[in-house]
Coordinates of C-alpha atoms (C1' of nucleotides) in Angstrom, one line a residue:
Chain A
X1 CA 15.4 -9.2 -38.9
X2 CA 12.4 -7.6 -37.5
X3 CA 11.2 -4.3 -38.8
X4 CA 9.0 -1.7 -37.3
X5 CA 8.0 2.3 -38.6
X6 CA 9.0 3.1 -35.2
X7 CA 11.5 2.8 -33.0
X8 CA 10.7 -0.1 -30.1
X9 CA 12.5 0.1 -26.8
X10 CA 13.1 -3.6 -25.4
X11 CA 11.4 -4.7 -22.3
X12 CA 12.6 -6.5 -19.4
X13 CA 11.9 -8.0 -16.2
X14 CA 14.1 -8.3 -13.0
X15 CA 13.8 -9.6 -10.6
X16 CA 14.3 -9.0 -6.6
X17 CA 14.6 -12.5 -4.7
X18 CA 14.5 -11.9 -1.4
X19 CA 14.8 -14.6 1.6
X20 CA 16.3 -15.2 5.0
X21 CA 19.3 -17.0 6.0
X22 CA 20.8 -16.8 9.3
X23 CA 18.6 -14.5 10.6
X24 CA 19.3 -11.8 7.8
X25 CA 17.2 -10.8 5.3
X26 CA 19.6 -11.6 1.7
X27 CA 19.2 -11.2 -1.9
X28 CA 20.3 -13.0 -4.5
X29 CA 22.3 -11.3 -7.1
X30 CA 24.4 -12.6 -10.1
X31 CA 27.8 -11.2 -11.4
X32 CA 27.2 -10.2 -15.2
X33 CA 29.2 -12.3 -18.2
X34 CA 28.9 -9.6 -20.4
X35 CA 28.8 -5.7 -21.2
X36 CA 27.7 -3.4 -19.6
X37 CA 28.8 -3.4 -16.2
X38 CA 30.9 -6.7 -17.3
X39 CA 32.0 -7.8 -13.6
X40 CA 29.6 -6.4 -11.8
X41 CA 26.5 -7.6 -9.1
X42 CA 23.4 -7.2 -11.0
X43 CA 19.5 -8.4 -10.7
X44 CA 18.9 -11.4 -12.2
X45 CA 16.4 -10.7 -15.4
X46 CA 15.9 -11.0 -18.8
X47 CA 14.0 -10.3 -22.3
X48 CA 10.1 -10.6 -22.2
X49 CA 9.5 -12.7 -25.0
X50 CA 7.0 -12.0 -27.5
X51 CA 5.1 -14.8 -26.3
X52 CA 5.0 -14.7 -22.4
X53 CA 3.1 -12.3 -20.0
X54 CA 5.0 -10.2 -17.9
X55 CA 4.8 -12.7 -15.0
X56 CA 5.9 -15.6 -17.0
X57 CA 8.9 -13.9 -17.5
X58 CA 9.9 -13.1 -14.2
X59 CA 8.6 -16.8 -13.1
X60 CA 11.2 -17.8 -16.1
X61 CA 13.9 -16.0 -14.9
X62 CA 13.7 -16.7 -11.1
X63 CA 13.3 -20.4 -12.3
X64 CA 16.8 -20.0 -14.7
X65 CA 18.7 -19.0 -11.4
X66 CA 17.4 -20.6 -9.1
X67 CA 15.6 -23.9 -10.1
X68 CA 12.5 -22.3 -8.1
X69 CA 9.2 -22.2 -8.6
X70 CA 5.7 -21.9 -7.0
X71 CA 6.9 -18.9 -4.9
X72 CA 5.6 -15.8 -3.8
X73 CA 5.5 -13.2 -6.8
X74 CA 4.6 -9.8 -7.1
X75 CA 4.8 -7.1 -9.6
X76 CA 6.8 -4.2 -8.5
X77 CA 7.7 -1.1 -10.6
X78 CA 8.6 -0.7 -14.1
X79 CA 11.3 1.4 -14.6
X80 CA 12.1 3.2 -17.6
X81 CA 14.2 6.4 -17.5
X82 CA 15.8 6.9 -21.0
X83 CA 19.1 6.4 -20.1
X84 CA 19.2 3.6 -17.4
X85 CA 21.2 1.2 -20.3
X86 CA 23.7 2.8 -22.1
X87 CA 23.4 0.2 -25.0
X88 CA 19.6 1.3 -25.9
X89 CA 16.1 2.1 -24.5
X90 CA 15.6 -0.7 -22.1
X91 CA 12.1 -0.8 -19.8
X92 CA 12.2 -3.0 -17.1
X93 CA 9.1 -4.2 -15.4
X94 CA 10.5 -5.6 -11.9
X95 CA 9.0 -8.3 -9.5
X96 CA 10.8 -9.5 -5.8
X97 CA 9.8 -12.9 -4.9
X98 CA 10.0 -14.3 -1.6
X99 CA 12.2 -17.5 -1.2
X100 CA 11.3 -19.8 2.0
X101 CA 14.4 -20.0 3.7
X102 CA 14.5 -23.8 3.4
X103 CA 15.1 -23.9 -0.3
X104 CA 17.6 -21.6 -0.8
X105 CA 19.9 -24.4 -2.5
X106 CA 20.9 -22.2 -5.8
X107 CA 21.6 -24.6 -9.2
X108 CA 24.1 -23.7 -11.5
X109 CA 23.8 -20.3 -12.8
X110 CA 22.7 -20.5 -16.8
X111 CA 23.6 -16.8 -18.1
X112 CA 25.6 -15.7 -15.6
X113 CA 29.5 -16.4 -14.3
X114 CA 28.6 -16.5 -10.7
X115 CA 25.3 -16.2 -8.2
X116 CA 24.8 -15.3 -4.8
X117 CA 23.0 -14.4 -1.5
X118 CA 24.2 -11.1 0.0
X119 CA 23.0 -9.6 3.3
X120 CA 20.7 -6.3 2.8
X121 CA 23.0 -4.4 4.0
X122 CA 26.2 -5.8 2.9
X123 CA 25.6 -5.7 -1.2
X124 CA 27.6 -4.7 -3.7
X125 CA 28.1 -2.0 -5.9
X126 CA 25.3 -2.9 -8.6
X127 CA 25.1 -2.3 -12.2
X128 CA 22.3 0.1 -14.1
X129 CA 19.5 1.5 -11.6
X130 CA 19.6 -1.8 -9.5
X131 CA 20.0 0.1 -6.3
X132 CA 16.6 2.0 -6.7
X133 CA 14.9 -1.1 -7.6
X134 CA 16.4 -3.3 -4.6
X135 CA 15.9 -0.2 -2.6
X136 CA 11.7 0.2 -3.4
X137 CA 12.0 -3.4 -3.3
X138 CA 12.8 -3.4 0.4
X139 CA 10.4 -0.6 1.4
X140 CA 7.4 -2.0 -0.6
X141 CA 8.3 -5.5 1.4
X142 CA 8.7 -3.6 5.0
X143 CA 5.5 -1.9 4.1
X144 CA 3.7 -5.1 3.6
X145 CA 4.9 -7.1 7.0
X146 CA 2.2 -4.3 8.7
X147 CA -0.5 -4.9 6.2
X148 CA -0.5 -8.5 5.1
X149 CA 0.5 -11.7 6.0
X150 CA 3.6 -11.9 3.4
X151 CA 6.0 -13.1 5.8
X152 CA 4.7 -16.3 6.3
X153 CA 6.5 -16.7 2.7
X154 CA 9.7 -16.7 4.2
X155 CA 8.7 -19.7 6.7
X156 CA 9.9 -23.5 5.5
X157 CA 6.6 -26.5 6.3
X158 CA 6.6 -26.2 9.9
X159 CA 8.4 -23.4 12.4
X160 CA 8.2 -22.0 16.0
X161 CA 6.8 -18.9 16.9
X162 CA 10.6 -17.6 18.1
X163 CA 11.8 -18.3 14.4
X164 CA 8.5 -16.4 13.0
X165 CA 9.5 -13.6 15.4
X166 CA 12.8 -13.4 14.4
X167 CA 12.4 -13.0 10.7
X168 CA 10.0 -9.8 11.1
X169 CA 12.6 -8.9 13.6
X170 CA 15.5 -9.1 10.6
X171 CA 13.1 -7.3 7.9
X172 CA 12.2 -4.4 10.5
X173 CA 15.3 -3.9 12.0
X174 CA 14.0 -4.2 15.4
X175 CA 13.3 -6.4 18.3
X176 CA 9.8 -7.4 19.6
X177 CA 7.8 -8.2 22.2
X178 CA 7.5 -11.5 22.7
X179 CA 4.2 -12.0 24.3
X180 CA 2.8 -9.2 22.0
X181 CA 3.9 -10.8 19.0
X182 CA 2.7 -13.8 20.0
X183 CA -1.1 -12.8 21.0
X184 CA -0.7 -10.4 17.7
X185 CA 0.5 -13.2 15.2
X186 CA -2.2 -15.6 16.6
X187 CA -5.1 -13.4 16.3
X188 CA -4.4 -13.2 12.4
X189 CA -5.9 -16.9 12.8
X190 CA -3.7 -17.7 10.0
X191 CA -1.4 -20.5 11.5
X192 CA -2.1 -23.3 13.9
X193 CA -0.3 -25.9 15.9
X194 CA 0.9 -29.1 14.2
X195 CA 1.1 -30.9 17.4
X196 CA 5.0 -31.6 16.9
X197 CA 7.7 -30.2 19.0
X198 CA 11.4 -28.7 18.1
X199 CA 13.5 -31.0 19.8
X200 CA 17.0 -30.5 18.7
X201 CA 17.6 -27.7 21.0
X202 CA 19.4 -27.9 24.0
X203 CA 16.6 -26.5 25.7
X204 CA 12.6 -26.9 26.2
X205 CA 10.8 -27.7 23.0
X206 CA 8.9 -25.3 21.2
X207 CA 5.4 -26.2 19.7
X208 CA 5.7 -26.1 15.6
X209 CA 3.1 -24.0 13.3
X210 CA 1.9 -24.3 10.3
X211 CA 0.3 -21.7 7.9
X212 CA -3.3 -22.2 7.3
X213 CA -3.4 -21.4 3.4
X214 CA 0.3 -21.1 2.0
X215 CA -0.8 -20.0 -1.2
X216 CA -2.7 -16.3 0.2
X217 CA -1.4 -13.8 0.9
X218 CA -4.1 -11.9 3.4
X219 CA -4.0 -8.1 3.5
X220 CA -5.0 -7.9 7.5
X221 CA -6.9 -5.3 9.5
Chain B
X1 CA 12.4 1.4 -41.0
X2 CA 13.7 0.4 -37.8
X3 CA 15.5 -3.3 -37.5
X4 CA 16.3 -5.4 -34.6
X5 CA 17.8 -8.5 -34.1
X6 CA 15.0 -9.5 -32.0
X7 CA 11.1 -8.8 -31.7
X8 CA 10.3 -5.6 -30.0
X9 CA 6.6 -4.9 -28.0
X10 CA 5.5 -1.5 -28.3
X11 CA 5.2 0.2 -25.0
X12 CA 2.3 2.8 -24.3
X13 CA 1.3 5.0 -21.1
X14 CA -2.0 5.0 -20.5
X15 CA -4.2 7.1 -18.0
X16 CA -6.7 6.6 -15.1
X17 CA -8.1 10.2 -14.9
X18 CA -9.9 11.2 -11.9
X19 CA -11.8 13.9 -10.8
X20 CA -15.1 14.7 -8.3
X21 CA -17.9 16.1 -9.8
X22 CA -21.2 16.4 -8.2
X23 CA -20.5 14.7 -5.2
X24 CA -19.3 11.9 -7.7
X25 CA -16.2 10.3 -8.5
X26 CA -15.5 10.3 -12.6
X27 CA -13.1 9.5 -14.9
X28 CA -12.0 10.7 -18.4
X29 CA -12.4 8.5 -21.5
X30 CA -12.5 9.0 -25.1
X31 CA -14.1 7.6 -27.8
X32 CA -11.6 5.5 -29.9
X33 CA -11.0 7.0 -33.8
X34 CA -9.4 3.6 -35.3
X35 CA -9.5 0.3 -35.2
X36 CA -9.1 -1.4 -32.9
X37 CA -12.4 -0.8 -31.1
X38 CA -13.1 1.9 -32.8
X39 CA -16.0 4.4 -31.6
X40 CA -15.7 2.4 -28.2
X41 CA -14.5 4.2 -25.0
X42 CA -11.2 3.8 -23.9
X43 CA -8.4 5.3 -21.6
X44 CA -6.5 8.4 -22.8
X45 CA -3.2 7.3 -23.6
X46 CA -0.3 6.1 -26.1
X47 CA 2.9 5.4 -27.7
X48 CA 6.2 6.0 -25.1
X49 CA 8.5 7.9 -27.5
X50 CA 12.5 6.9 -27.4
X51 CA 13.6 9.7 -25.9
X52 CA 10.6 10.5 -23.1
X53 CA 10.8 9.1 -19.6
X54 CA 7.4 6.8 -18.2
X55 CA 6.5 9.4 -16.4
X56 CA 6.8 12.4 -19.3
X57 CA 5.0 10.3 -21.2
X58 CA 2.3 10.0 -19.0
X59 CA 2.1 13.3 -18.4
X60 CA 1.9 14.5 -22.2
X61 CA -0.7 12.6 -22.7
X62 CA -2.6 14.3 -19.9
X63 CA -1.7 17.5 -21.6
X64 CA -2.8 16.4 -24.5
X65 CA -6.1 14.7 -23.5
X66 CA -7.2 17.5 -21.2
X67 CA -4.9 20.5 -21.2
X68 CA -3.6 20.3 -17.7
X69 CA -0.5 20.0 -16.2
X70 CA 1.1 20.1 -12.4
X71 CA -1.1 17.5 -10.8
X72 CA -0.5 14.3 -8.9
X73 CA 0.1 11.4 -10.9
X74 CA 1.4 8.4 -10.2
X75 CA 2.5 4.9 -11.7
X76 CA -0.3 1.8 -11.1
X77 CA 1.1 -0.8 -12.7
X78 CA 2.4 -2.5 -15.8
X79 CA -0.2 -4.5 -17.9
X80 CA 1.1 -7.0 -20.5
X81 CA -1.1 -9.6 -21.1
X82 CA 0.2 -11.1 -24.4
X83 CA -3.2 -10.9 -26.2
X84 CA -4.3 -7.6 -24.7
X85 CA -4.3 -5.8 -28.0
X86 CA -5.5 -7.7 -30.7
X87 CA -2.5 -5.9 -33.3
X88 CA 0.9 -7.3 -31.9
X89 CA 2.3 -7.1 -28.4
X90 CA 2.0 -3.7 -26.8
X91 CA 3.0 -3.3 -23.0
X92 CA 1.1 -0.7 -21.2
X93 CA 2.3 1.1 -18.3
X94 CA -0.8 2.3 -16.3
X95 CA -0.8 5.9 -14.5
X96 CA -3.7 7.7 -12.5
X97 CA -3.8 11.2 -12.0
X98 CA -5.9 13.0 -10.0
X99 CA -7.7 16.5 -11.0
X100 CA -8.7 19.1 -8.8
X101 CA -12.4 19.6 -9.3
X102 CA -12.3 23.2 -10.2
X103 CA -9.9 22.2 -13.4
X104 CA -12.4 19.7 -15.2
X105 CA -13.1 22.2 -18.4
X106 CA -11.6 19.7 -21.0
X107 CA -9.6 21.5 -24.4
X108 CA -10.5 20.1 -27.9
X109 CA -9.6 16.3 -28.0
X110 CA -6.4 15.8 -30.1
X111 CA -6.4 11.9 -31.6
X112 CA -10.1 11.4 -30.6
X113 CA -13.7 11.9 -31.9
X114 CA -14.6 12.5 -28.3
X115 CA -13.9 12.9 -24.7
X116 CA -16.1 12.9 -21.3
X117 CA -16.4 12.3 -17.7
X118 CA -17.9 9.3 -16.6
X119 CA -19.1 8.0 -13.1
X120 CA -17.5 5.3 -12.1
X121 CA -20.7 3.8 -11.5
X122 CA -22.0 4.3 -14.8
X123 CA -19.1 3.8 -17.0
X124 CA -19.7 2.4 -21.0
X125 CA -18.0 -0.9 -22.2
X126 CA -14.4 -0.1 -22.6
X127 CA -11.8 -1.2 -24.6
X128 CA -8.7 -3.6 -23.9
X129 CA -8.2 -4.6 -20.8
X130 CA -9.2 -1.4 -19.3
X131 CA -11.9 -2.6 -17.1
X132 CA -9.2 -4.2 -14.9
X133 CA -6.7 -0.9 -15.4
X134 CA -9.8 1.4 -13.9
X135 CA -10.4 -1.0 -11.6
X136 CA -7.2 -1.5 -9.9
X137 CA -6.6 2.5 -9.9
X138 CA -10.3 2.6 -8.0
X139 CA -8.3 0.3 -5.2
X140 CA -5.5 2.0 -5.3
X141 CA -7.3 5.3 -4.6
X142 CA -9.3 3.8 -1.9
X143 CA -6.4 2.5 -0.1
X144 CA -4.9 5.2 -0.2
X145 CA -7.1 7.7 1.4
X146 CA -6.6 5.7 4.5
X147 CA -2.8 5.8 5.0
X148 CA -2.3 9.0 2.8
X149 CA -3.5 13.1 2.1
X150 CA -3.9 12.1 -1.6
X151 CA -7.5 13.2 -1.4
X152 CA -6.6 16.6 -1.0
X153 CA -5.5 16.7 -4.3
X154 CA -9.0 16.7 -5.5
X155 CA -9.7 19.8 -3.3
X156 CA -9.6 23.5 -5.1
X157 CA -7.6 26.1 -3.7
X158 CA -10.0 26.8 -0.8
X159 CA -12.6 24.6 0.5
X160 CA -15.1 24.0 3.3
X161 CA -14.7 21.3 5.6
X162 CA -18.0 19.5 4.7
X163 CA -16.6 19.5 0.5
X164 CA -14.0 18.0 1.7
X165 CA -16.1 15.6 3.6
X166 CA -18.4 14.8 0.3
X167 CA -14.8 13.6 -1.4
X168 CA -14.2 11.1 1.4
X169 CA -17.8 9.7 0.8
X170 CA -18.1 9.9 -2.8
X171 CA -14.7 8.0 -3.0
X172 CA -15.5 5.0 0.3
X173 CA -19.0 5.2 -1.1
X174 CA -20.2 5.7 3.1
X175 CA -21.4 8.3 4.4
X176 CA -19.2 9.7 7.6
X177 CA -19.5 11.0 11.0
X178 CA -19.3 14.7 10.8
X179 CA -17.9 15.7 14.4
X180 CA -14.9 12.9 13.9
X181 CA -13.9 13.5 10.8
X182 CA -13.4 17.0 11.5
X183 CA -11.5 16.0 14.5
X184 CA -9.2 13.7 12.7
X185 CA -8.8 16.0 9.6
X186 CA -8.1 19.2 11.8
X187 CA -5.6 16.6 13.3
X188 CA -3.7 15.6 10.3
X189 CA -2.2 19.0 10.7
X190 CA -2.6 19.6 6.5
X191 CA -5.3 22.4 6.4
X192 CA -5.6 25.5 7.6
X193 CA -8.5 28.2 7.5
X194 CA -8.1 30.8 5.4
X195 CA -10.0 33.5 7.6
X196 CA -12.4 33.5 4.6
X197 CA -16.1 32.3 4.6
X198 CA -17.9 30.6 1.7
X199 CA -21.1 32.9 1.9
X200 CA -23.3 32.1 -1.0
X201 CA -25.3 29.4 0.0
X202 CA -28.4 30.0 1.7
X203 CA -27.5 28.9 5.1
X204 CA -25.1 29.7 7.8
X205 CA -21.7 30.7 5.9
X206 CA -18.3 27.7 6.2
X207 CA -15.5 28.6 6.7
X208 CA -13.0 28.4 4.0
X209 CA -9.7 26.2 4.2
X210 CA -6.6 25.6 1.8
X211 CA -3.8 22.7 1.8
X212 CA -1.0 23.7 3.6
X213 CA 1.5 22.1 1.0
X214 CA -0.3 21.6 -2.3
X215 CA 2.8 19.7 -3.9
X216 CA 3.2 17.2 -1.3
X217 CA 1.3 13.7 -0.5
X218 CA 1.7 12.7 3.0
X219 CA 2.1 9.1 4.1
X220 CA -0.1 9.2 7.5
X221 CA -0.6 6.9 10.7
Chain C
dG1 C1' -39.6 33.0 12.0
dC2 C1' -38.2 29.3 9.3
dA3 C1' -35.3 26.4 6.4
dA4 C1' -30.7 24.8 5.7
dA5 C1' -26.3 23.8 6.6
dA6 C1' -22.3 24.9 10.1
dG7 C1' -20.3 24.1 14.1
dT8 C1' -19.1 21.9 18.5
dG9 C1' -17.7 17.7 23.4
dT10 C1' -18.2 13.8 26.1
dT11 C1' -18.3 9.1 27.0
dA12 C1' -17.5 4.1 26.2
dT13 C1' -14.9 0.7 23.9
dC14 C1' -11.2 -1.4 21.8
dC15 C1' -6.5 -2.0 20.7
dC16 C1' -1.8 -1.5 21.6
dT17 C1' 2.1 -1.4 24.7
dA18 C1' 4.9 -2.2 28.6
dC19 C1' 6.5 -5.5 31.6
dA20 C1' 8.7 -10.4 34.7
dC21 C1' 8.6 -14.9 36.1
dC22 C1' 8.1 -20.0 35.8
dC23 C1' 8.7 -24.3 32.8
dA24 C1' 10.7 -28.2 30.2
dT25 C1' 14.5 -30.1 28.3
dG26 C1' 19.6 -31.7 27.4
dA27 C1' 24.1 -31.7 29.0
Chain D
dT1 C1' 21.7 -28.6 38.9
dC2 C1' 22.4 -25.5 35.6
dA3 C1' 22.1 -23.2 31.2
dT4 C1' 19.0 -22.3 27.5
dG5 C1' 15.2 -20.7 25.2
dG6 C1' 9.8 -21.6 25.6
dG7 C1' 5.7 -20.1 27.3
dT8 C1' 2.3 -17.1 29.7
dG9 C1' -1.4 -12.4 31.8
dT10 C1' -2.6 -8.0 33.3
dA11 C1' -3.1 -3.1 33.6
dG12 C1' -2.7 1.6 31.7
dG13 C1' -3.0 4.9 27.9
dG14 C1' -4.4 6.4 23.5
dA15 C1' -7.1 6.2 19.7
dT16 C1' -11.5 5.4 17.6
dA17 C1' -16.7 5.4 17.4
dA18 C1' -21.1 6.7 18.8
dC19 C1' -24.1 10.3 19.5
dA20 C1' -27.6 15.6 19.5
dC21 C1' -28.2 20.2 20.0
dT22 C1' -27.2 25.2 19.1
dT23 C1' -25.7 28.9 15.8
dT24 C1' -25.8 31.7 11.8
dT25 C1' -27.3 33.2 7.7
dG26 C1' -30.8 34.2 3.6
dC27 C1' -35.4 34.4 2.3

DNA sequence: GCAAAAGTGTTATCCCTACACCCATGA
DNA sequence: TCATGGGTGTAGGGATAACACTTTTGC
């Protein structure tokens, strides 16, 4: 037993894992094994431990459900209102993380009955205050496509400029320009030709980019 | 005695308090009582209580620290480094607020030998990990006068337009065109005169201006 | 009348937007 | 040869940036 001469509220992350999967922009939720909310679609996350940074823990947890690491992570908002668990005072410090849309392959779920990718705007009903935090998630990630270059995290190795084009298309709910997006995109200086081609389609090849720097994350003009 | 299962952190709010002051941007800091760091400077701030919201919390220790209430405060981020106090694991949950410059008159410190304003560019050696908390609040600020009105919540209840100018350059640390930034203030639609005029300086009297909505921060452009 | 700060417009440049047709390939 | 998506340039409009002199007051 642990013993304190105040009361300690337990701390949390959770954590938003966004990517893009037939041209939709999904998130990954799990269905909970236990009570509260027994049943229902929930955020992955879990206990900081007493030995981990915050960022450790929601690297841990995005690694227990999905066998991913190495991805694009950000702190989000921590969210404590007194009553968002009915159990006790639970904080939750929450993080989304961007999945590239070739390794979405999920491994067995460890804590949870079920996992799975839902559309943004096909999700379930979700337990505690998960629809604020998906919901700030999606803003603070809409936001970001105009400032910075965090949409290069959704692209696999090598992609096309019409695949590029299409995921700011699915996160902005609207269609572009395609010459403007194109002079726009290449400006940024921030990918550049592989000198392949797409060939599989059944129509002219399409030159394949890489990102300059996958690590960075650029905040642009 | 309080007993969990599990090891609890302690989780505690703590401040970035800004205000302008001479044609300077400062922040509040008092002089730690006890150990740790004691009779260093450090961030007003402490425990969450069970039954107070982030936010409440926040804002009772800006009460406390300075005797204020009803400005613009807003969550920075969450910092929980696990050495970052040198006692056991405490969480902090980083605010800044923002004081209009007319309200600095600070009450009799409550848990501290001392509080003061500092300039940013002459602050002491703080404790923690506050260098980084104060520093990330003096990006967030400077981002956000760009895309937002929050420096208006600096501003007292009426102002001239070249005060308000002397914010924008204290804060970017530039000095700015005077004919376009009234353009693109007048612009912004968020001020209007008064029909008063400041007339005690020894020059030609300025007219006077107030916020059109006090309460509200804008997102602009 | 002089010092000190308030107030005021125009022009050039850059960036963003709108817009349509030809090209390379596989079937 | 046809269907499919790939690839390309220009012109107009709006916003931003540079820039200097006159006005009003107190002393």
């Amino acid at each position: 037993m642990y013993q304190y001469r105040h009361p300690h509220p337990s701390v949390t992350a959770d954590i938003v894992i966004f990517t893009l999967q037939d041209e939709q922009l999904k998130l990954l939720l799990i269905k909970r094994a236990v009570e509260p909310y027994k049943g229902q679609w929930a955020l992955p996350g879990g206990f900081v431990r007493m030995d981990e940074d915050l960022d450790a823990a929601a690297r841990r947890e995005l690694a227990e459900e999905t066998g991913i690491s190495g991805v694009y992570l950000e702190q989000l908002y921590t969210f404590g209102a007194v009553d968002r668990d009915p159990r006790e005072r639970v904080i939750t410090v929450a993080y989304y993380a961007l999945i590239p849309s070739d390794r979405i392959v999920l491994q067995a779920a460890t804590d949870a009955d079920e996992a799975g990718w839902f559309a943004m705007d096909a999700l379930p009903a979700l337990a505690f205050d998960h629809p604020a935090i998906v919901d700030m998630a999606r803003q603070r990630l809409v936001a970001k496509l105009d400032y910075s270059t965090i949409a290069f995290q959704f692209m696999p190795e090598t992609f096309t400029l019409t695949e590029l084009q299409r995921v700011y298309e699915a996160i902005r709910q609207e269609v572009l320009d395609k010459r403007n997006f194109r002079k726009w995109v290449l400006a940024l200086d921030q990918i550049e030709e592989t000198g392949e081609m797409k060939r599989d389609t059944a129509s002219r090849p399409a030159k394949l980019y890489r990102v300059r720097d996958r690590e960075r994350v650029d905040i642009i003009k």
